[in-house]
Short mmCIF file of C-alpha atoms in Angstrom, two decimals:
data_model
loop_
_atom_site.label_atom_id
_atom_site.label_comp_id
_atom_site.label_asym_id
_atom_site.label_seq_id
_atom_site.Cartn_x
_atom_site.Cartn_y
_atom_site.Cartn_z
CA UNK A 10 118.29 95.67 210.36
CA UNK A 11 120.47 93.00 208.75
CA UNK A 12 121.17 89.84 210.74
CA UNK A 13 124.79 88.71 210.39
CA UNK A 14 126.15 85.51 211.92
CA UNK A 15 129.88 84.94 212.03
CA UNK A 16 131.43 81.56 212.82
CA UNK A 17 134.96 81.95 214.17
CA UNK A 18 136.52 84.64 216.34
CA UNK A 19 139.95 85.07 214.75
CA UNK A 20 141.05 88.19 212.83
CA UNK A 21 138.74 87.41 209.89
CA UNK A 22 135.77 86.94 212.21
CA UNK A 23 136.18 89.66 214.82
CA UNK A 24 137.22 92.34 212.31
CA UNK A 25 134.16 91.48 210.22
CA UNK A 26 131.97 91.67 213.32
CA UNK A 27 133.26 95.14 214.16
CA UNK A 28 132.60 96.42 210.64
CA UNK A 29 129.11 94.93 210.58
CA UNK A 30 128.30 96.45 213.97
CA UNK A 31 129.56 99.83 212.80
CA UNK A 32 127.11 99.67 209.90
CA UNK A 33 124.22 98.92 212.25
CA UNK A 34 123.78 95.19 211.67
CA UNK A 35 122.59 92.78 214.36
CA UNK A 36 125.76 90.70 214.77
CA UNK A 37 126.22 87.35 216.49
CA UNK A 38 129.65 85.74 216.62
CA UNK A 39 129.96 82.03 217.42
CA UNK A 40 133.43 81.04 218.59
CA UNK A 41 134.79 77.78 219.97
CA UNK A 42 138.53 78.43 220.38
CA UNK A 43 138.79 81.78 222.16
CA UNK A 44 138.45 85.28 220.75
CA UNK A 45 141.40 86.29 218.65
CA UNK A 46 141.70 82.79 217.25
CA UNK A 47 145.02 81.11 216.59
CA UNK A 48 146.59 84.45 215.59
CA UNK A 49 146.21 85.69 219.16
CA UNK A 50 146.22 82.50 221.22
CA UNK A 51 148.57 80.01 219.56
CA UNK A 52 150.27 81.61 216.57
CA UNK A 53 151.21 85.24 215.84
CA UNK A 54 151.10 86.79 219.31
CA UNK A 55 152.72 83.89 221.22
CA UNK A 56 155.33 83.01 218.60
CA UNK A 57 156.43 86.60 218.03
CA UNK A 58 156.60 87.18 221.80
CA UNK A 59 158.92 84.17 222.07
CA UNK A 60 160.92 85.41 219.07
CA UNK A 61 161.31 88.80 220.79
CA UNK A 62 163.11 87.05 223.65
CA UNK A 63 165.29 85.23 221.12
CA UNK A 64 166.12 88.57 219.48
CA UNK A 65 167.29 89.91 222.84
CA UNK A 66 169.53 86.87 223.26
CA UNK A 67 171.02 87.47 219.81
CA UNK A 68 171.65 91.12 220.65
CA UNK A 69 173.32 90.19 223.92
CA UNK A 70 175.49 87.69 222.10
CA UNK A 71 176.55 90.35 219.59
CA UNK A 72 177.19 92.95 222.28
CA UNK A 73 180.73 91.77 222.94
CA UNK A 74 181.67 92.69 219.37
CA UNK A 75 180.57 96.25 220.20
CA UNK A 76 182.82 96.37 223.25
CA UNK A 77 180.17 95.54 225.87
CA UNK A 78 181.59 93.29 228.57
CA UNK A 79 179.66 91.22 231.10
CA UNK A 80 180.56 88.31 233.34
CA UNK A 81 179.13 84.83 233.00
CA UNK A 82 176.60 83.30 230.65
CA UNK A 83 173.15 84.71 229.90
CA UNK A 84 170.47 82.05 230.38
CA UNK A 85 166.78 81.84 229.56
CA UNK A 86 164.16 80.61 232.02
CA UNK A 87 161.73 79.11 229.53
CA UNK A 88 159.05 78.57 232.14
CA UNK A 89 159.00 82.31 232.89
CA UNK A 90 159.16 83.16 229.19
CA UNK A 91 156.21 80.91 228.35
CA UNK A 92 154.18 82.23 231.30
CA UNK A 93 154.62 85.72 229.86
CA UNK A 94 153.83 84.49 226.34
CA UNK A 95 150.53 82.96 227.44
CA UNK A 96 149.69 85.94 229.66
CA UNK A 97 150.10 88.35 226.76
CA UNK A 98 148.00 86.13 224.50
CA UNK A 99 145.21 85.99 227.09
CA UNK A 100 145.34 89.75 227.58
CA UNK A 101 145.07 90.36 223.84
CA UNK A 102 142.10 87.97 223.66
CA UNK A 103 140.38 89.92 226.45
CA UNK A 104 140.99 93.15 224.55
CA UNK A 105 139.19 91.66 221.53
CA UNK A 106 136.33 90.51 223.77
CA UNK A 107 135.94 93.97 225.30
CA UNK A 108 136.00 95.66 221.90
CA UNK A 109 133.27 93.37 220.57
CA UNK A 110 131.14 93.90 223.67
CA UNK A 111 131.57 97.67 223.47
CA UNK A 112 130.35 97.65 219.86
CA UNK A 113 127.31 95.53 220.67
CA UNK A 114 128.37 92.23 219.14
CA UNK A 115 126.77 89.22 220.77
CA UNK A 116 129.28 86.42 221.36
CA UNK A 117 128.29 82.77 221.84
CA UNK A 118 130.97 80.42 223.13
CA UNK A 119 130.32 77.27 221.14
CA UNK A 120 130.59 75.44 217.84
CA UNK A 121 128.80 76.78 214.78
CA UNK A 122 127.36 74.56 212.06
CA UNK A 123 125.48 75.64 208.95
CA UNK A 124 121.99 74.34 208.39
CA UNK A 125 121.54 75.62 204.87
CA UNK A 126 122.79 78.98 203.63
CA UNK A 127 120.79 81.16 206.03
CA UNK A 128 120.89 79.32 209.36
CA UNK A 129 123.62 78.58 211.88
CA UNK A 130 123.17 76.16 214.76
CA UNK A 131 125.36 77.14 217.73
CA UNK A 132 126.10 74.33 220.18
CA UNK A 133 127.55 75.33 223.55
CA UNK A 134 129.88 73.19 225.70
CA UNK A 135 126.99 72.07 227.92
CA UNK A 136 125.28 70.52 224.90
CA UNK A 137 122.52 73.08 224.48
CA UNK A 138 121.95 74.60 221.05
CA UNK A 139 120.51 77.74 219.54
CA UNK A 140 119.29 78.25 215.99
CA UNK A 141 120.41 81.55 214.48
CA UNK A 142 118.74 82.93 211.37
CA UNK A 143 120.95 85.08 209.18
CA UNK A 144 120.68 87.32 206.17
CA UNK A 145 124.41 86.70 205.71
CA UNK A 146 126.89 84.25 207.18
CA UNK A 147 130.66 84.59 207.41
CA UNK A 148 132.78 81.47 208.04
CA UNK A 149 136.15 82.28 209.59
CA UNK A 150 137.10 79.08 211.36
CA UNK A 151 140.85 79.11 210.66
CA UNK A 152 143.11 76.08 210.46
CA UNK A 153 145.05 73.74 212.73
CA UNK A 154 148.50 72.11 212.52
CA UNK A 155 148.76 69.22 210.09
CA UNK A 156 149.66 65.93 211.76
CA UNK A 157 151.48 63.02 210.18
CA UNK A 158 150.27 59.50 211.05
CA UNK A 159 153.89 58.52 211.64
CA UNK A 160 154.59 61.47 213.95
CA UNK A 161 151.65 62.10 216.25
CA UNK A 162 152.26 64.98 218.69
CA UNK A 163 152.05 63.95 222.35
CA UNK A 164 152.56 67.38 223.92
CA UNK A 165 155.68 66.22 225.76
CA UNK A 166 158.45 65.27 223.33
CA UNK A 167 156.74 65.33 219.92
CA UNK A 168 155.16 68.75 219.58
CA UNK A 169 153.01 70.83 217.29
CA UNK A 170 153.66 74.58 217.38
CA UNK A 171 150.58 75.09 219.54
CA UNK A 172 152.10 72.89 222.27
CA UNK A 173 155.47 74.62 222.60
CA UNK A 174 154.25 77.06 225.23
CA UNK A 175 153.63 74.28 227.74
CA UNK A 176 157.35 73.49 227.96
CA UNK A 177 158.94 74.26 231.32
CA UNK A 178 162.55 73.77 230.25
CA UNK A 179 164.49 74.59 227.12
CA UNK A 180 164.81 71.60 224.75
CA UNK A 181 168.41 70.47 224.82
CA UNK A 182 168.41 69.06 221.27
CA UNK A 183 165.45 70.20 219.21
CA UNK A 184 164.69 68.64 215.83
CA UNK A 185 162.43 70.85 213.70
CA UNK A 186 160.67 68.96 210.90
CA UNK A 187 159.68 71.39 208.15
CA UNK A 188 161.58 74.41 206.85
CA UNK A 189 158.72 76.66 205.82
CA UNK A 190 157.97 79.88 207.66
CA UNK A 191 156.84 78.27 210.92
CA UNK A 192 159.70 75.77 211.04
CA UNK A 193 162.36 78.35 210.17
CA UNK A 194 161.06 80.88 212.71
CA UNK A 195 161.02 78.42 215.59
CA UNK A 196 164.35 76.85 214.60
CA UNK A 197 165.93 80.30 214.61
CA UNK A 198 164.31 81.29 217.92
CA UNK A 199 165.27 78.14 219.84
CA UNK A 200 168.81 78.27 218.48
CA UNK A 201 169.11 81.80 219.91
CA UNK A 202 167.55 80.73 223.21
CA UNK A 203 170.24 78.07 223.63
CA UNK A 204 168.92 74.82 222.14
CA UNK A 205 170.99 72.72 219.77
CA UNK A 206 168.79 72.69 216.66
CA UNK A 207 168.55 70.37 213.66
CA UNK A 208 166.32 71.59 210.84
CA UNK A 209 164.95 68.89 208.54
CA UNK A 210 164.03 70.29 205.14
CA UNK A 211 162.47 68.22 202.37
CA UNK A 212 163.42 70.88 199.82
CA UNK A 213 166.73 72.10 198.40
CA UNK A 214 166.76 75.11 200.69
CA UNK A 215 165.07 76.49 203.76
CA UNK A 216 162.08 78.77 203.21
CA UNK A 217 161.45 77.45 199.69
CA UNK A 218 158.49 79.78 199.22
CA UNK A 219 160.53 82.93 199.81
CA UNK A 220 162.87 84.94 197.61
CA UNK A 221 165.81 82.64 196.77
CA UNK A 222 168.43 85.28 197.58
CA UNK A 223 166.77 85.87 200.93
CA UNK A 224 166.54 82.16 201.73
CA UNK A 225 170.24 81.76 200.97
CA UNK A 226 171.11 84.48 203.49
CA UNK A 227 168.99 82.85 206.19
CA UNK A 228 170.43 79.40 205.56
CA UNK A 229 173.99 80.73 205.71
CA UNK A 230 173.24 82.53 208.98
CA UNK A 231 171.65 79.40 210.46
CA UNK A 232 174.66 77.27 209.64
CA UNK A 233 177.18 79.88 210.77
CA UNK A 234 175.45 79.98 214.16
CA UNK A 235 175.75 76.24 214.51
CA UNK A 236 172.40 74.94 213.30
CA UNK A 237 172.44 71.56 211.58
CA UNK A 238 170.45 72.08 208.37
CA UNK A 239 169.52 68.91 206.47
CA UNK A 240 168.30 69.75 202.93
CA UNK A 241 166.52 67.23 200.71
CA UNK A 242 165.67 65.18 203.80
CA UNK A 243 162.10 64.02 204.19
CA UNK A 244 160.97 62.76 207.60
CA UNK A 245 159.38 59.32 207.44
CA UNK A 246 158.44 59.09 211.11
CA UNK A 247 159.06 60.25 214.67
CA UNK A 248 158.99 58.07 217.76
CA UNK A 249 159.78 58.40 221.43
CA UNK A 250 163.04 57.01 222.78
CA UNK A 251 163.91 56.40 226.41
CA UNK A 252 164.87 60.01 227.03
CA UNK A 253 163.95 61.83 223.83
CA UNK A 254 162.90 61.27 220.23
CA UNK A 255 164.20 59.58 217.11
CA UNK A 256 163.36 61.09 213.72
CA UNK A 257 163.68 58.61 210.88
CA UNK A 258 164.32 60.03 207.42
CA UNK A 259 163.09 58.55 204.15
CA UNK A 260 166.65 57.56 203.18
CA UNK A 261 167.01 55.48 206.35
CA UNK A 262 169.01 57.90 208.46
CA UNK A 263 167.98 58.35 212.07
CA UNK A 264 168.43 61.56 214.08
CA UNK A 265 168.25 61.61 217.86
CA UNK A 266 167.07 64.59 219.84
CA UNK A 267 165.40 65.57 223.08
CA UNK A 268 162.30 67.00 221.37
CA UNK A 269 160.79 67.18 217.88
CA UNK A 270 158.70 70.06 216.56
CA UNK A 271 156.40 69.18 213.68
CA UNK A 272 155.94 72.14 211.34
CA UNK A 273 154.50 70.44 208.26
CA UNK A 274 151.66 72.73 207.30
CA UNK A 275 148.06 73.37 208.24
CA UNK A 276 144.62 71.86 207.71
CA UNK A 277 141.51 74.06 207.36
CA UNK A 278 138.81 73.82 210.03
CA UNK A 279 135.98 73.11 207.60
CA UNK A 280 135.02 69.47 208.21
CA UNK A 281 131.66 68.60 209.76
CA UNK A 282 130.24 72.12 209.48
CA UNK A 283 127.56 71.47 206.87
CA UNK A 284 129.36 73.64 204.34
CA UNK A 285 129.02 71.37 201.32
CA UNK A 286 125.38 70.66 202.17
CA UNK A 287 124.79 74.43 202.22
CA UNK A 288 126.24 74.80 198.72
CA UNK A 289 129.74 75.93 199.69
CA UNK A 290 132.47 74.55 197.41
CA UNK A 291 135.64 73.22 199.02
CA UNK A 292 138.83 72.42 197.12
CA UNK A 293 140.61 69.06 197.26
CA UNK A 294 142.38 70.03 200.50
CA UNK A 295 139.22 71.25 202.25
CA UNK A 296 139.75 75.00 201.81
CA UNK A 297 136.70 77.16 201.08
CA UNK A 298 136.73 78.67 197.60
CA UNK A 299 136.05 82.40 197.65
CA UNK A 300 136.19 85.28 195.19
CA UNK A 301 137.94 88.60 195.76
CA UNK A 302 135.09 89.98 197.88
CA UNK A 303 135.05 86.82 200.06
CA UNK A 304 131.88 85.26 198.56
CA UNK A 305 131.55 81.50 198.51
CA UNK A 306 129.50 79.57 195.99
CA UNK A 307 126.49 79.61 198.38
CA UNK A 308 124.33 82.72 198.16
CA UNK A 309 124.71 84.82 201.30
CA UNK A 310 127.64 82.82 202.66
CA UNK A 311 131.08 84.44 202.85
CA UNK A 312 134.41 83.16 204.20
CA UNK A 313 137.63 84.74 205.44
CA UNK A 314 141.00 83.76 206.83
CA UNK A 315 143.03 80.58 206.91
CA UNK A 316 140.02 78.38 206.13
CA UNK A 317 140.08 79.89 202.62
CA UNK A 318 143.78 79.17 202.02
CA UNK A 319 144.07 82.44 200.05
CA UNK A 320 147.15 83.76 201.84
CA UNK A 321 147.51 82.59 205.41
CA UNK A 322 148.29 85.88 207.12
CA UNK A 323 146.35 87.55 209.92
CA UNK A 324 146.37 90.82 207.96
CA UNK A 325 144.81 89.12 204.94
CA UNK A 326 142.19 87.37 207.10
CA UNK A 327 141.20 90.69 208.66
CA UNK A 328 140.98 92.37 205.26
CA UNK A 329 138.88 89.52 203.85
CA UNK A 330 136.48 89.86 206.77
CA UNK A 331 136.18 93.63 206.41
CA UNK A 332 135.66 93.37 202.66
CA UNK A 333 132.97 90.71 203.16
CA UNK A 334 130.92 92.83 205.55
CA UNK A 335 131.20 95.98 203.46
CA UNK A 336 129.99 94.00 200.46
CA UNK A 337 127.15 92.45 202.47
CA UNK A 338 125.98 95.80 203.80
CA UNK A 339 126.17 97.75 200.55
CA UNK A 340 129.26 99.86 201.18
CA UNK A 341 131.73 100.70 198.44
CA UNK A 342 134.30 97.92 198.42
CA UNK A 343 137.64 97.33 196.77
CA UNK A 344 138.26 93.63 196.02
CA UNK A 345 141.21 91.92 197.70
CA UNK A 346 144.43 92.67 195.83
CA UNK A 347 147.14 90.19 196.77
CA UNK A 348 149.79 92.01 194.73
CA UNK A 349 149.99 94.74 197.40
CA UNK A 350 150.10 92.45 200.46
CA UNK A 351 153.27 92.70 202.52
CA UNK A 352 154.45 89.71 204.54
CA UNK A 353 157.30 88.93 206.89
CA UNK A 354 159.30 85.95 208.11
CA UNK A 355 160.41 86.56 211.71
CA UNK A 356 163.80 84.89 211.54
CA UNK A 357 167.00 86.74 212.41
CA UNK A 358 167.49 88.57 210.11
CA UNK A 359 163.87 88.94 209.03
CA UNK A 360 162.61 88.63 205.46
CA UNK A 361 159.94 91.09 204.34
CA UNK A 362 158.36 91.09 200.89
CA UNK A 363 155.71 92.95 198.92
CA UNK A 364 154.49 92.90 195.34
CA UNK A 365 156.08 91.04 192.45
CA UNK A 366 158.58 88.29 193.31
CA UNK A 367 161.87 87.18 191.83
CA UNK A 368 160.20 83.92 190.85
CA UNK A 369 157.63 85.82 188.77
CA UNK A 370 160.39 87.88 187.14
CA UNK A 371 162.42 84.78 186.30
CA UNK A 372 159.31 83.15 184.83
CA UNK A 373 158.83 86.11 182.49
CA UNK A 374 155.51 87.21 184.03
CA UNK A 375 156.66 90.84 184.15
CA UNK A 376 159.55 92.78 182.69
CA UNK A 377 161.31 94.79 185.39
CA UNK A 378 164.44 96.65 186.25
CA UNK A 379 165.88 95.60 189.59
CA UNK A 380 168.68 96.27 192.01
CA UNK A 381 169.94 94.43 195.09
CA UNK A 382 171.88 96.50 197.60
CA UNK A 383 173.80 94.76 200.39
CA UNK A 384 173.20 96.12 203.88
CA UNK A 385 176.90 95.78 204.61
CA UNK A 386 177.40 99.14 202.84
CA UNK A 387 174.94 100.92 205.17
CA UNK A 388 176.56 103.09 207.86
CA UNK A 389 173.91 102.31 210.48
CA UNK A 390 174.28 98.59 209.80
CA UNK A 391 178.03 98.87 210.39
CA UNK A 392 177.40 100.66 213.70
CA UNK A 393 175.07 97.87 214.80
CA UNK A 394 177.46 95.15 213.62
CA UNK A 395 174.95 93.95 211.01
CA UNK A 396 176.63 92.04 208.19
CA UNK A 397 173.80 90.02 206.65
CA UNK A 398 170.93 91.27 204.51
CA UNK A 399 169.98 93.40 201.56
CA UNK A 400 167.32 95.60 199.98
CA UNK A 401 165.97 94.51 196.59
CA UNK A 402 163.62 96.68 194.54
CA UNK A 403 161.72 95.95 191.32
CA UNK A 404 160.36 98.68 189.04
CA UNK A 405 158.82 98.85 185.60
CA UNK A 406 161.28 99.83 182.86
CA UNK A 407 160.61 103.25 181.43
CA UNK A 408 158.04 104.44 183.98
CA UNK A 409 160.10 103.50 187.05
CA UNK A 410 156.93 102.53 188.99
CA UNK A 411 157.83 100.37 191.99
CA UNK A 412 156.14 96.96 191.68
CA UNK A 413 157.84 94.95 194.41
CA UNK A 414 160.60 94.62 196.92
CA UNK A 415 162.42 92.37 199.36
CA UNK A 416 164.16 93.45 202.56
CA UNK A 417 166.40 91.11 204.54
CA UNK A 418 167.45 92.85 207.73
CA UNK A 419 166.85 93.15 211.46
CA UNK A 420 163.30 94.57 211.79
CA UNK A 421 162.64 94.10 208.08
CA UNK A 422 158.95 94.06 209.04
CA UNK A 423 159.31 97.80 209.75
CA UNK A 424 161.59 98.62 206.79
CA UNK A 425 159.21 97.12 204.22
CA UNK A 426 156.56 99.78 204.92
CA UNK A 427 157.90 102.49 202.57
CA UNK A 428 158.23 99.87 199.81
CA UNK A 429 154.69 98.68 200.54
CA UNK A 430 153.41 102.26 200.28
CA UNK A 431 155.25 102.71 196.98
CA UNK A 432 153.72 99.54 195.54
CA UNK A 433 150.22 100.37 196.81
CA UNK A 434 150.27 103.96 195.56
CA UNK A 435 152.16 103.35 192.32
CA UNK A 436 155.08 105.58 193.25
CA UNK A 437 158.14 105.77 191.03
CA UNK A 438 161.67 105.05 192.15
CA UNK A 439 162.42 108.76 191.74
CA UNK A 440 159.62 109.66 194.15
CA UNK A 441 160.95 107.15 196.68
CA UNK A 442 164.51 108.41 196.21
CA UNK A 443 163.47 112.06 196.60
CA UNK A 444 161.89 111.48 200.01
CA UNK A 445 164.23 112.37 202.86
CA UNK A 446 165.64 109.62 205.08
CA UNK A 447 167.52 110.08 208.32
CA UNK A 448 171.29 109.63 208.21
CA UNK A 449 172.41 107.20 209.39
CA UNK A 450 169.49 104.79 209.12
CA UNK A 451 168.68 101.38 207.71
CA UNK A 452 165.92 102.99 205.66
CA UNK A 453 168.63 104.87 203.82
CA UNK A 454 169.30 101.65 201.91
CA UNK A 455 165.75 101.73 200.50
CA UNK A 456 166.34 105.25 199.22
CA UNK A 457 169.77 104.30 197.84
CA UNK A 458 168.35 101.29 196.00
CA UNK A 459 165.73 103.57 194.45
CA UNK A 460 168.44 106.03 193.36
CA UNK A 461 170.40 103.24 191.72
CA UNK A 462 167.30 102.16 189.82
CA UNK A 463 166.88 105.72 188.53
CA UNK A 464 170.38 105.65 187.08
CA UNK A 465 169.77 102.22 185.55
CA UNK A 466 166.52 103.27 183.89
#
């Protein structure tokens, strides 16, 4: 029986543990932060629960345009919201714990450190330690919010995204530093909940890593709803004032607010673990270098999730972990293929993407035919008073094989699935167009975009 030791209980770790247990391995999982990791406890589950409340507020605000009348203002009790957020996160963590126990995975609450490439030393909170011998080791320790020396979070007024759920009252004037996915999502959510939001972006546009057309839609929506977006504005420091915070920009401007949220990236949890001493190569930022089956440069040591910096999504972490264990235990394995990964930004509207990007097309990396279809022409969108968004599809000229797509819409995370299937299975635009959609439906725009690409090819 193979001995497998996994360090880290997030999606990469617990999914790997379940696969290894299924294949009959003796599995020990060492976890220091709580089962489910940041995805369950401080990131995906909590943030998307909060965003769900914000979505409701947006829908209520739009209801008057549909003829729905109600008296008075609709307010949010943030203390109640955050209690529910944390309760759901804890419940999901317990579900993971029960699943692992049911499948026979031994869990040690403690910190794992490598002592060579075949031994893990687990140290528990009481200071005791246990030496675990392993035929294979998987490191899935995740990452934590990056902190700037000039803007240290204090958990009260200057906050990292893991500290937001301790707030009892809605920030009156929230300054969000960083306009990547995390910053944009929280800026959008708190604006909907009732905060006055300023978004500080060091780049020319919000969400600089996303499709440019999609980013433009989001920025226009933000500004139309009253958000103060500051492009090309780098934060030089954040300090407490008498009753709030002052964010100083590199050009000398100062912005006053009640709270500041720092969303300036992540740092991998790889320091002090004995990785380098065990032969594991880290890059200049501390991320573990892995190949497409999750192997590190140390024989028998694998890694998965945010600590690898491959693509910081819970779905990718879980896939890396599953691939690693199948490779370890001799099962047929398909290497990680990032070109078929779908991702989503949970702003309002959402941005969902899969496959080739507009940036790759513009750089000449692939010749494609493409179409962008505004949602404003969709009958269901008109019924729901949706004005912003689009469906964009990319296909190969001649063959018509779908190689990518972008959806900007409410619930784009659901609408991207047929495009993701098309990319994964190599379907043509004609095959997508020939599949029936319900009328009226938002998904009808995916089919219509495919039909337009048929005519263009």
